[in-house]
Each structure stands twice: as structure tokens, then as C-alpha cells.
Coordinates of C-alpha atoms in Angstrom, one line a residue:
M1 CA -50.3 -46.3 14.4
P2 CA -50.2 -42.3 15.5
T3 CA -46.0 -41.0 13.6
P4 CA -44.4 -39.4 17.4
E5 CA -43.9 -35.8 16.8
T6 CA -40.9 -34.6 15.5
K7 CA -39.1 -31.8 18.0
P8 CA -37.9 -28.6 16.5
S9 CA -34.2 -29.0 15.7
C10 CA -32.1 -26.7 17.0
H11 CA -28.9 -28.2 15.1
H12 CA -29.3 -26.8 11.8
P13 CA -25.8 -26.4 9.7
V14 CA -25.9 -22.5 9.9
L15 CA -26.9 -22.3 13.1
I16 CA -24.1 -24.5 13.5
L17 CA -21.8 -21.9 11.5
V18 CA -23.0 -18.6 13.4
S19 CA -22.6 -20.6 16.7
S20 CA -18.8 -21.7 15.7
G21 CA -18.0 -18.5 14.4
I22 CA -19.0 -16.7 17.6
L23 CA -17.5 -18.5 20.0
W24 CA -14.0 -18.8 18.0
L25 CA -14.0 -15.4 18.3
L26 CA -15.4 -14.7 21.1
I27 CA -12.3 -17.2 22.2
L28 CA -9.9 -14.9 20.3
V29 CA -10.4 -11.8 21.3
L30 CA -10.6 -13.4 25.1
L31 CA -7.0 -14.5 24.4
E32 CA -5.9 -11.6 22.8
G33 CA -6.6 -9.6 25.3
L34 CA -5.3 -12.1 28.4
F35 CA -2.5 -13.7 27.4
G36 CA 0.5 -12.8 25.6
L37 CA 0.3 -15.8 23.1
P38 CA 1.8 -15.9 19.5
F39 CA -1.2 -14.7 17.4
I40 CA -1.0 -18.4 15.5
I41 CA -1.3 -19.9 19.0
K42 CA -4.9 -18.4 19.8
A43 CA -6.1 -18.9 16.6
L44 CA -5.9 -22.8 16.8
L45 CA -7.0 -22.9 20.5
A46 CA -10.1 -20.7 19.1
I47 CA -10.7 -22.7 15.7
G48 CA -10.2 -26.1 17.9
F49 CA -13.2 -24.7 20.5
A50 CA -15.1 -23.4 18.1
L51 CA -14.8 -27.5 16.5
F52 CA -15.8 -29.1 19.9
A53 CA -19.2 -26.3 19.8
F54 CA -19.9 -27.9 16.1
W55 CA -18.6 -31.4 17.2
R56 CA -21.3 -31.1 19.9
R57 CA -24.3 -30.5 17.6
R58 CA -26.2 -33.7 18.6
R59 CA -27.5 -32.2 22.3
P60 CA -29.0 -29.8 19.9
R61 CA -30.2 -26.3 22.7
Q62 CA -26.6 -26.4 23.2
P63 CA -25.3 -25.0 20.4
L64 CA -27.9 -21.7 20.6
A65 CA -27.1 -21.6 24.3
A66 CA -23.6 -21.2 24.0
A67 CA -23.8 -18.6 20.8
T68 CA -26.5 -16.1 23.1
V69 CA -24.0 -16.8 26.1
A70 CA -20.8 -16.0 24.0
F71 CA -22.2 -13.0 22.1
L72 CA -23.9 -11.2 25.2
L73 CA -20.0 -11.8 26.2
L74 CA -18.5 -10.4 23.6
A75 CA -21.1 -7.7 23.2
L76 CA -19.8 -7.0 27.3
W77 CA -16.8 -7.0 26.6
Y78 CA -17.0 -4.9 23.1
A79 CA -18.7 -2.0 25.0
C80 CA -16.5 -1.8 28.2
L81 CA -13.1 -0.7 25.9
I82 CA -12.3 2.3 26.4
P83 CA -9.4 4.5 24.1
S84 CA -7.2 5.9 26.1
N85 CA -3.8 7.6 25.3
S86 CA -1.9 6.4 28.4
R87 CA -0.3 3.2 27.5
T88 CA 3.2 2.1 26.6
W89 CA 3.1 2.6 23.2
H90 CA 5.4 1.5 20.5
I91 CA 8.6 2.9 19.5
G92 CA 7.8 6.7 17.5
M93 CA 4.0 5.9 18.5
E94 CA 4.7 7.5 22.3
R95 CA 3.8 11.1 21.8
T96 CA 0.6 12.8 20.0
P97 CA 1.2 15.4 17.5
T98 CA -0.9 19.0 18.1
V99 CA -1.4 22.1 15.6
V100 CA -1.8 25.8 16.3
V101 CA -2.9 27.6 13.6
A102 CA -2.9 31.4 13.5
G103 CA -3.8 33.2 10.6
D104 CA -1.9 32.2 8.1
W105 CA 0.9 30.0 9.8
A106 CA 0.8 26.2 11.9
A107 CA 3.1 25.0 14.8
I108 CA 3.2 21.7 14.6
H109 CA 4.8 20.2 18.1
N110 CA 6.0 16.9 18.3
L111 CA 6.3 16.4 15.0
R112 CA 8.3 12.8 14.1
N113 CA 11.6 13.0 12.6
F114 CA 13.3 10.0 13.9
H115 CA 16.5 8.4 12.3
W116 CA 15.8 4.7 11.8
Q117 CA 18.5 1.8 12.2
G118 CA 16.3 -0.6 12.2
Q119 CA 12.4 -1.5 12.8
V120 CA 12.7 -0.7 16.2
Q121 CA 16.0 0.8 16.4
A122 CA 15.9 5.2 16.1
D123 CA 17.5 8.0 16.3
A124 CA 14.0 9.7 18.6
R125 CA 14.1 13.7 17.9
W126 CA 10.6 15.1 18.6
E127 CA 10.8 18.4 17.6
N128 CA 8.6 21.9 16.9
R129 CA 8.2 23.4 13.4
R130 CA 6.3 26.3 12.1
F131 CA 5.3 26.3 8.7
D132 CA 3.8 29.5 6.6
L133 CA 0.5 28.0 5.2
R134 CA 0.3 30.1 2.2
Q135 CA 3.6 28.5 1.2
L136 CA 1.3 25.4 0.7
R137 CA 1.7 24.3 -3.6
T138 CA 1.9 20.4 -3.7
L139 CA 0.5 16.9 -2.6
D140 CA 1.5 14.0 -2.7
L141 CA -0.6 10.9 -2.3
L142 CA 2.3 7.7 -0.9
V143 CA 1.7 4.3 -0.9
S144 CA 3.7 1.4 0.3
P145 CA 1.8 -1.9 -0.6
F146 CA 1.8 -5.2 2.1
P147 CA 4.1 -7.9 1.2
E148 CA 1.7 -10.1 2.6
N149 CA -1.1 -8.5 -0.3
P150 CA -0.3 -6.0 -2.6
G151 CA -2.3 -5.9 -4.7
S152 CA -4.9 -4.9 -2.3
L153 CA -3.5 -3.8 0.9
A154 CA -1.4 -1.0 1.4
H155 CA -0.9 2.0 4.3
I156 CA -1.4 5.5 3.1
M157 CA -0.4 8.5 3.9
L158 CA -0.2 11.7 2.0
Q159 CA 3.3 14.6 1.6
F160 CA 2.7 18.4 2.1
G161 CA 5.4 20.4 -0.5
F162 CA 5.8 23.9 0.2
A163 CA 7.0 26.4 -2.1
D164 CA 11.0 27.1 -0.3
G165 CA 11.5 23.4 -1.0
Q166 CA 9.9 22.0 3.2
S167 CA 7.1 19.4 3.3
V168 CA 5.8 16.9 5.9
V169 CA 4.4 14.1 6.0
V170 CA 0.9 12.8 7.6
S171 CA 0.6 9.2 9.0
V172 CA -2.6 8.2 10.2
E173 CA -2.3 4.7 12.0
A174 CA -2.7 2.2 14.5
R175 CA -1.3 3.1 17.4
R176 CA 0.1 0.2 18.4
R177 CA 1.5 -1.0 21.9
A178 CA 5.1 -1.9 22.5
D179 CA 3.8 -5.5 23.0
R180 CA 1.6 -5.8 19.9
D181 CA 2.4 -6.1 16.3
Y182 CA -0.2 -4.7 13.7
Q183 CA -2.7 -7.3 12.4
L184 CA -6.3 -6.7 10.6
L185 CA -8.4 -9.0 12.9
P186 CA -7.7 -7.2 16.4
G187 CA -7.8 -3.8 14.1
L188 CA -12.2 -4.4 13.9
L189 CA -11.9 -5.5 17.7
R190 CA -10.7 -1.9 19.2
Q191 CA -7.4 -3.1 19.8
F192 CA -5.7 -0.5 18.2
E193 CA -6.0 3.5 19.5
L194 CA -5.7 6.0 16.1
I195 CA -3.2 8.2 15.6
C196 CA -2.3 11.2 13.2
L197 CA 1.6 11.8 12.6
F198 CA 3.3 14.2 11.8
C199 CA 6.6 14.0 10.2
D200 CA 9.7 14.7 8.7
H201 CA 9.5 13.8 5.5
Q202 CA 12.1 11.0 5.2
D203 CA 11.0 9.6 8.8
P204 CA 7.8 7.3 7.5
V205 CA 8.7 6.7 4.1
A206 CA 12.7 5.0 6.0
Y207 CA 10.7 2.9 8.3
R208 CA 8.4 0.8 6.1
I209 CA 11.4 0.6 3.7
M210 CA 13.0 -0.7 6.6
Q211 CA 10.6 -3.1 7.7
G212 CA 11.9 -5.2 4.4
N213 CA 10.4 -5.6 1.3
R214 CA 8.3 -2.8 1.1
E215 CA 7.9 0.1 -1.8
V216 CA 6.8 3.7 -0.9
F217 CA 5.4 4.6 -4.1
F218 CA 4.8 8.6 -4.8
H219 CA 1.7 10.1 -6.5
P220 CA 1.5 13.4 -7.0
L221 CA -1.8 14.7 -6.8
Q222 CA -3.8 17.4 -9.2
A223 CA -5.3 19.9 -6.4
D224 CA -4.9 23.1 -6.3
P225 CA -3.6 25.0 -3.2
E226 CA -6.9 26.2 -1.3
F227 CA -7.8 22.6 -1.1
I228 CA -4.5 20.9 -0.7
R229 CA -4.5 24.0 2.6
S230 CA -8.0 22.8 3.8
L231 CA -6.8 19.5 3.4
F232 CA -3.7 20.0 5.8
L233 CA -5.9 21.9 8.2
D234 CA -8.4 18.7 8.2
Y235 CA -5.7 16.7 9.4
A236 CA -4.5 18.7 11.9
D237 CA -8.1 19.3 13.5
L238 CA -8.1 15.1 13.8
A239 CA -4.3 15.2 15.1
N240 CA -5.6 18.1 18.0
R241 CA -9.3 15.9 18.6
L242 CA -7.8 12.3 18.8
Q243 CA -5.1 14.3 21.8
A244 CA -7.7 16.1 23.5
R245 CA -10.6 12.8 22.4
P246 CA -8.7 9.2 21.5
E247 CA -10.8 7.5 19.3
F248 CA -10.1 3.2 17.8
Y249 CA -9.0 2.8 14.9
N250 CA -10.5 0.4 12.8
S251 CA -9.3 -2.1 9.9
L252 CA -12.3 -1.2 7.4
T253 CA -13.4 1.8 9.3
N254 CA -11.2 4.3 10.9
N255 CA -8.0 4.2 9.1
C256 CA -5.2 5.8 6.9
N257 CA -7.7 5.3 3.7
S258 CA -10.8 5.7 5.0
L259 CA -10.2 9.1 6.6
F260 CA -9.1 10.5 3.1
L261 CA -11.4 9.1 0.9
R262 CA -13.7 10.8 2.9
R263 CA -12.7 13.9 2.4
L264 CA -12.8 13.4 -1.4
R265 CA -16.2 12.3 -1.5
Q266 CA -16.6 16.2 -0.6
R267 CA -14.7 16.7 -4.0
G268 CA -16.4 14.3 -6.0
L269 CA -15.4 11.0 -5.6
G270 CA -18.2 8.9 -6.6
T271 CA -19.4 6.0 -4.1
G272 CA -19.3 3.1 -6.3
D273 CA -15.0 3.8 -6.6
Y274 CA -15.1 5.0 -2.5
F275 CA -15.9 1.4 -1.7
R276 CA -13.7 -0.3 -4.3
V277 CA -11.1 1.5 -2.5
L278 CA -11.8 1.5 0.7
F279 CA -11.6 -2.2 0.6
Q280 CA -8.5 -1.8 -1.5
P281 CA -6.2 1.0 -0.7
A282 CA -3.7 -0.5 -2.7
K283 CA -5.7 0.2 -5.7
T284 CA -6.4 3.8 -4.3
A285 CA -3.9 5.8 -7.0
M286 CA -5.0 4.0 -9.6
V287 CA -9.0 5.2 -9.5
L288 CA -8.0 7.9 -8.3
E289 CA -5.9 8.8 -11.9
A290 CA -8.9 7.7 -13.3
N291 CA -11.0 10.6 -11.9
G292 CA -8.4 13.2 -12.4
F293 CA -6.9 13.3 -8.8
V294 CA -3.4 11.7 -9.8
A295 CA -1.6 13.1 -12.3
K296 CA -1.3 10.4 -15.4
H297 CA 2.9 9.4 -15.1
S298 CA 4.7 6.9 -13.9
P299 CA 5.3 6.9 -9.8
V300 CA 8.8 7.8 -8.5
V301 CA 9.6 4.6 -6.1
S302 CA 11.5 4.8 -3.0
R303 CA 13.4 1.4 -2.3
Q304 CA 16.0 1.8 -0.1
P305 CA 16.3 3.9 3.3
E306 CA 18.4 6.5 1.8
A307 CA 16.8 7.3 -0.7
A308 CA 13.9 7.8 1.5
A309 CA 12.9 11.2 0.8
K310 CA 10.1 13.5 -1.1
K311 CA 10.5 12.9 -5.1
L312 CA 14.9 11.1 -3.7
A313 CA 15.5 14.5 -3.3
D314 CA 18.2 15.6 -0.7
I315 CA 16.0 18.4 0.6
P316 CA 17.6 20.0 4.2
A317 CA 15.2 19.6 7.5
M318 CA 13.5 23.1 8.4
P319 CA 14.8 23.3 12.2
P320 CA 13.2 22.8 15.2
T321 CA 12.3 25.7 17.1
A322 CA 12.8 26.3 20.6
A323 CA 10.8 23.8 22.8
G324 CA 8.1 24.6 24.8
P325 CA 4.5 24.9 26.1
V326 CA 1.8 24.8 23.2
P327 CA -0.9 27.0 23.5
A328 CA -4.6 25.9 23.5
V329 CA -5.6 25.2 19.7
P330 CA -8.0 27.3 18.4
A331 CA -10.7 26.3 16.6
T332 CA -10.8 25.8 12.8
R333 CA -13.9 26.0 10.5
F334 CA -12.0 22.2 8.4
R335 CA -13.1 19.4 10.3
F336 CA -13.8 16.2 9.9
P337 CA -17.3 15.4 9.2
D338 CA -18.5 15.2 12.8
T339 CA -20.3 11.5 12.4
K340 CA -17.7 9.5 13.0
F341 CA -17.3 5.7 13.4
H342 CA -16.6 4.1 16.9
H343 CA -15.0 0.9 16.8

């Protein structure tokens, strides 16, 4: 008796898993954009929808069709997102800095000098300051581990010190809207713009300590004045570029850690160490110490807002210059590579 021909099955477990994953991602990002629900509620709804698709696997062609439609919708949604500087921003991110470089002088417009009283309360001050680049002497790596995963995740900043005692902190961050908190998954899906903040030395450190259970570690980097100056101008160029042409932040490839590491690769940081630190920014200082970039001694730690200053010292703030229009920014020869990751 002839055996009936077996029709190919489209509900292979791998296909089901991929289909469910794509559907979960699609629903999650759509809910992120359409409703102001808590993240956990949106995640549960998305997981429930994916489980429903998995349960419907007995109809073999449905998972493949659903996955194809979901993928096309997700790709269309993703391609239509455009970065912008015109949104209602979270406190402290309302303005983007610009840096005018003329010879040995740098004028920073919209330098942030907030005095934080809480996570969303601050005495807001945006200032104009001028710095003599010939006075650049020191460079510190500031590492603030995430309390939920201090061994891997962290925010890193750079502190540039001048011979006359002044200092400025550069912090590359996800520019959040007023109604959103930072989360890793939305950070992969073009939900934040990128911002390069220039701040008074106490501002970003005090802000992170105000968030609770946050520490900021100061690691002095071993670098010559020429490299410090070129790095400062790199970030100045980045800030100017973002003010003119906004970009999306990405939790993996376009953030505080990845931009800094790309610059260090030009100074000899190996590919293996680069990728090791790229996905574990909390280990940045340890890897840099092994490569001779960080001085081999214990870092200084800030735990209290009143101690959040360069090397925990009381350094007077530089008085702001008279406010006024900033002229067009001249091109500089120090730039991040033109090849960028767009997310």
C-alpha cells in the first residue's frame, strides 16, 4: 500500500523560536512607541503575544508568514526613525554644547554646571567658558558602575585637567526624553539620541551619586599632553557634529565606552582587549591598566555628592564668560573616524 507523501513541516522548533523572537521584538518596540505603559507591562504583553504564536505552531505555515510580516514591519519602522535635537528632553539634556577652537584656545558654549539636589531637581546653570589648550596636563577615566550589574555595566567619562587647576568632564550619553528612563533594550532600537556633554567637574559625578548606590572611580591615565589635547579636540568635534547632525545612541556600538575605545585602538589597544571591554565597560580601567594606559595604584572613589570633585579636592569653578552668540565652528584636524555605526 503506497505511503502517503509527507508534506514538509514549517513548524521546526528553530523556526518557531525565531518567529516568536521577532514577534516579541516587534510588539515590544511598537508598544514602546505607542503607549506610555511601564516597561514590565509592555514586556509581558509582548511575551504573551509571542507565546500565542508559539502555541499556534500546529498550523505550519502561520509562524513563517507571521515572522515574515513582523520582520518587514520592524524593518520599515526602524528605517523610518530619524534622529532629532528637537524634543522635550530630560533635565540636564535640554542643550547641546558647541566648541569653538581658535589656535590654542577653546571656547565652550553650553557647558553644564548644575548643582544637583536630586535625580530631577537641580540649580540649572549653562555657561560659556574658555580654556587654554596649552595648559592641558592630566586625563582621568571616571567609571560609574551600574548597581544592578557592577561587574560588567558602567558609565565612563573623561576628566581633562589644566595646569591652572581647572578641569572639565566630558560625558557621552543617551539623550533621553523627559518621559523616559534609560534602558538597554530601547538603547539598541534607536530610542535615544546621542549627546556629548561638557560639564563642570562636580556636575556629572554628583548627579550619578544622587541616583543612589552609585560610586564614581577616578583612574588617572598615563598620556602625554599632545594626546590629551588631540582627545579633547576629538570630543569637541563630536559635540559640534551632533549639534549639526544628530545621531542615534546605541547600547553596544555608539556610546560612552565604544567611542573612547575606538580612539585608544589608534594608540595600540589590541583587538581582543577592545572587544572584551566593549561589552563589559566596567572592566575598562582594569584592561587599560594591563595595557599601560592607567597608573598602577588604587583609584580615588567618590561616594557622597559633597565629595564629587576632581580627586575629591575643592577646586573653584571658572567664572563663565559673558553670554553671547557663538561663531561658526572652524574645522579641526582631530576627528572621530568618519565611518560611524548608525542605529
